[in-house]
């Protein structure tokens, strides 16, 4: 914790859970931030004068947890802009109540957007049953697969275990609870198994979620996504991304592996050897041309089309950069 402010114990626990990866997946991280701010607003006992400084520090602390999560960052920027604007010339309890309503409605809208994606998938004109390949655990992909399953359009799902933290097991368990058949494979089996299923003339699609959609229409998602996407492309299998549009990064044009979260080497291998360097990159970048379409609450759109519209005002962009560049 790099701040002089003392946040509430429940807030610190939420921050720790995000840091310790107990909260996983872009949407859940954004929801957890919303919960932290709701809790702080509900229990705020300091003065009106301290309000902006206190919440600015908390926003920075939340921002710091995950460098690769625009869904969370969009929320933080909207929250703080609203607080800054609304708090002028209003008394503390009016401001608190307004902001509580603001966060609740933001959260509801994010959930509604996920429901809209599921509706779009329900109306998707697939002519025959599909085998869905997926990687990691994305709550939005899970919702999409369940929608297709309800229409009887899923033959089975193939999912990777997703090393090093095995989020693929969450996908497998959650889908199997709904009666969906899941073929669970190790990450490095994706190409071989897709090829075999292709030879058996299965109708295969590749679905993933997104942590970031860059301004160039590239996808940043769980490490391994780009490798599988290349393999699928080689086999003529289409890659669809399922994401709310708040995953679009409004600021940076160039993303490289170095900008992306690197996690503790011990997650991969707790080996101490001065000649062995364990690299634990959390996410990778899939080029835009490998992605057939991105399914968002706005519809089923090509990556380059989706990122054409700017989703942030100038002032909010400045605030984004201020949070981004914060180090002390
Ligand atoms: C999760 C991951 C998910 C996206 C999208 O990685 O890469 O595909 O976050 O998730 P991790 P959602 O488990 O390391 O956070 O669709 O739920 O927003």
Tab-separated table of N, CA, C and O and ligand atoms in Angstrom, residues 21 23-29 66 69 135-141 167 208-211 221-222 242 247 263 282-283, ligand 1:
chain	number	residue	atom	x	y	z
A	21	UNK	N	-5.295	-11.991	-6.815
A	21	UNK	CA	-5.966	-12.717	-7.898
A	21	UNK	C	-7.115	-13.592	-7.403
A	21	UNK	O	-7.502	-14.553	-8.061
A	23	UNK	N	-9.923	-12.206	-7.067
A	23	UNK	CA	-10.912	-11.674	-8.017
A	23	UNK	C	-10.276	-11.803	-9.396
A	23	UNK	O	-9.196	-11.266	-9.636
A	24	UNK	N	-10.935	-12.533	-10.275
A	24	UNK	CA	-10.360	-12.766	-11.613
A	24	UNK	C	-11.345	-12.354	-12.698
A	24	UNK	O	-12.547	-12.433	-12.499
A	25	UNK	N	-10.794	-11.996	-13.852
A	25	UNK	CA	-11.636	-11.626	-14.987
A	25	UNK	C	-11.948	-10.135	-14.944
A	25	UNK	O	-12.239	-9.576	-13.866
A	26	UNK	N	-11.876	-9.513	-16.116
A	26	UNK	CA	-12.022	-8.055	-16.212
A	26	UNK	C	-13.332	-7.541	-15.607
A	26	UNK	O	-13.327	-6.554	-14.859
A	27	UNK	N	-14.450	-8.192	-15.912
A	27	UNK	CA	-15.740	-7.670	-15.426
A	27	UNK	C	-15.803	-7.759	-13.904
A	27	UNK	O	-16.239	-6.813	-13.234
A	28	UNK	N	-15.356	-8.872	-13.347
A	28	UNK	CA	-15.406	-9.033	-11.891
A	28	UNK	C	-14.509	-8.029	-11.176
A	28	UNK	O	-14.828	-7.581	-10.077
A	29	UNK	N	-13.379	-7.689	-11.804
A	29	UNK	CA	-12.472	-6.706	-11.192
A	29	UNK	C	-13.179	-5.342	-11.139
A	29	UNK	O	-13.142	-4.646	-10.119
A	66	UNK	N	-4.381	-3.292	-11.262
A	66	UNK	CA	-4.338	-4.018	-12.534
A	66	UNK	C	-4.041	-3.094	-13.714
A	66	UNK	O	-4.911	-2.312	-14.118
A	69	UNK	N	-6.587	-3.394	-17.285
A	69	UNK	CA	-8.037	-3.543	-17.151
A	69	UNK	C	-8.822	-2.253	-17.430
A	69	UNK	O	-9.272	-1.570	-16.511
A	135	UNK	N	-10.551	-20.394	-24.019
A	135	UNK	CA	-9.313	-20.359	-23.231
A	135	UNK	C	-9.576	-19.522	-21.985
A	135	UNK	O	-10.251	-18.509	-22.055
A	136	UNK	N	-9.079	-19.969	-20.854
A	136	UNK	CA	-9.207	-19.238	-19.586
A	136	UNK	C	-10.664	-19.221	-19.107
A	136	UNK	O	-11.463	-20.080	-19.497
A	137	UNK	N	-11.009	-18.255	-18.266
A	137	UNK	CA	-12.415	-18.090	-17.874
A	137	UNK	C	-12.833	-16.646	-18.119
A	137	UNK	O	-12.274	-15.720	-17.541
A	138	UNK	N	-13.814	-16.508	-18.990
A	138	UNK	CA	-14.409	-15.192	-19.211
A	138	UNK	C	-15.881	-15.322	-18.854
A	138	UNK	O	-16.580	-16.188	-19.400
A	139	UNK	N	-16.351	-14.450	-17.950
A	139	UNK	CA	-17.764	-14.544	-17.549
A	139	UNK	C	-18.663	-14.233	-18.744
A	139	UNK	O	-19.767	-14.783	-18.856
A	140	UNK	N	-18.182	-13.375	-19.653
A	140	UNK	CA	-19.039	-13.015	-20.801
A	140	UNK	C	-19.101	-14.174	-21.806
A	140	UNK	O	-20.171	-14.489	-22.340
A	141	UNK	N	-17.971	-14.838	-22.019
A	141	UNK	CA	-17.996	-16.019	-22.906
A	141	UNK	C	-18.885	-17.105	-22.285
A	141	UNK	O	-19.671	-17.754	-22.992
A	167	UNK	N	-7.580	-21.213	-14.625
A	167	UNK	CA	-8.935	-20.633	-14.698
A	167	UNK	C	-9.844	-21.453	-15.612
A	167	UNK	O	-11.064	-21.353	-15.526
A	208	UNK	N	-13.234	-16.101	-27.156
A	208	UNK	CA	-12.523	-15.638	-25.961
A	208	UNK	C	-13.149	-14.348	-25.446
A	208	UNK	O	-13.886	-13.670	-26.167
A	209	UNK	N	-12.808	-14.031	-24.216
A	209	UNK	CA	-13.162	-12.738	-23.653
A	209	UNK	C	-12.063	-11.743	-24.008
A	209	UNK	O	-11.199	-12.022	-24.852
A	210	UNK	N	-12.085	-10.603	-23.331
A	210	UNK	CA	-11.055	-9.579	-23.551
A	210	UNK	C	-10.764	-8.845	-22.257
A	210	UNK	O	-11.671	-8.583	-21.463
A	211	UNK	N	-9.505	-8.569	-22.066
A	211	UNK	CA	-9.147	-7.626	-21.003
A	211	UNK	C	-9.061	-6.232	-21.605
A	211	UNK	O	-9.611	-5.281	-21.058
A	221	UNK	N	-5.630	-10.449	-23.978
A	221	UNK	CA	-6.381	-11.415	-23.160
A	221	UNK	C	-5.381	-12.402	-22.556
A	221	UNK	O	-4.171	-12.320	-22.816
A	222	UNK	N	-5.885	-13.324	-21.774
A	222	UNK	CA	-5.043	-14.286	-21.063
A	222	UNK	C	-3.907	-14.829	-21.919
A	222	UNK	O	-4.104	-15.146	-23.096
A	242	UNK	N	-15.840	-11.772	-27.110
A	242	UNK	CA	-17.051	-11.313	-26.415
A	242	UNK	C	-16.637	-10.339	-25.315
A	242	UNK	O	-15.920	-10.730	-24.383
A	247	UNK	N	-14.124	-2.293	-22.487
A	247	UNK	CA	-12.783	-2.919	-22.534
A	247	UNK	C	-11.859	-2.167	-23.509
A	247	UNK	O	-10.684	-2.485	-23.624
A	263	UNK	N	3.251	-11.341	-13.633
A	263	UNK	CA	2.903	-11.844	-12.300
A	263	UNK	C	4.065	-12.616	-11.662
A	263	UNK	O	5.071	-12.888	-12.319
A	282	UNK	N	1.127	-12.237	-17.896
A	282	UNK	CA	-0.263	-12.626	-17.622
A	282	UNK	C	-1.148	-12.617	-18.871
A	282	UNK	O	-2.100	-13.387	-18.961
A	283	UNK	N	-0.847	-11.714	-19.808
A	283	UNK	CA	-1.715	-11.564	-20.984
A	283	UNK	C	-0.861	-11.440	-22.239
A	283	UNK	O	0.330	-11.159	-22.156
B	1	LIG	C1	-9.085	-13.583	-17.311
B	1	LIG	C2	-9.209	-13.317	-18.782
B	1	LIG	C3	-10.597	-13.119	-19.305
B	1	LIG	C4	-10.911	-11.616	-19.390
B	1	LIG	C5	-12.370	-11.343	-19.676
B	1	LIG	O1	-7.746	-13.532	-16.852
B	1	LIG	O2	-8.249	-13.204	-19.510
B	1	LIG	O3	-10.733	-13.640	-20.592
B	1	LIG	O4	-10.563	-10.989	-18.164
B	1	LIG	O5	-13.174	-11.707	-18.587
B	1	LIG	P1	-7.482	-13.538	-15.258
B	1	LIG	P2	-14.706	-11.269	-18.485
B	1	LIG	O6	-8.229	-14.717	-14.701
B	1	LIG	O7	-6.007	-13.671	-15.138
B	1	LIG	O8	-7.994	-12.233	-14.699
B	1	LIG	O9	-15.371	-11.711	-19.735
B	1	LIG	O10	-15.199	-11.999	-17.261
B	1	LIG	O11	-14.748	-9.784	-18.315
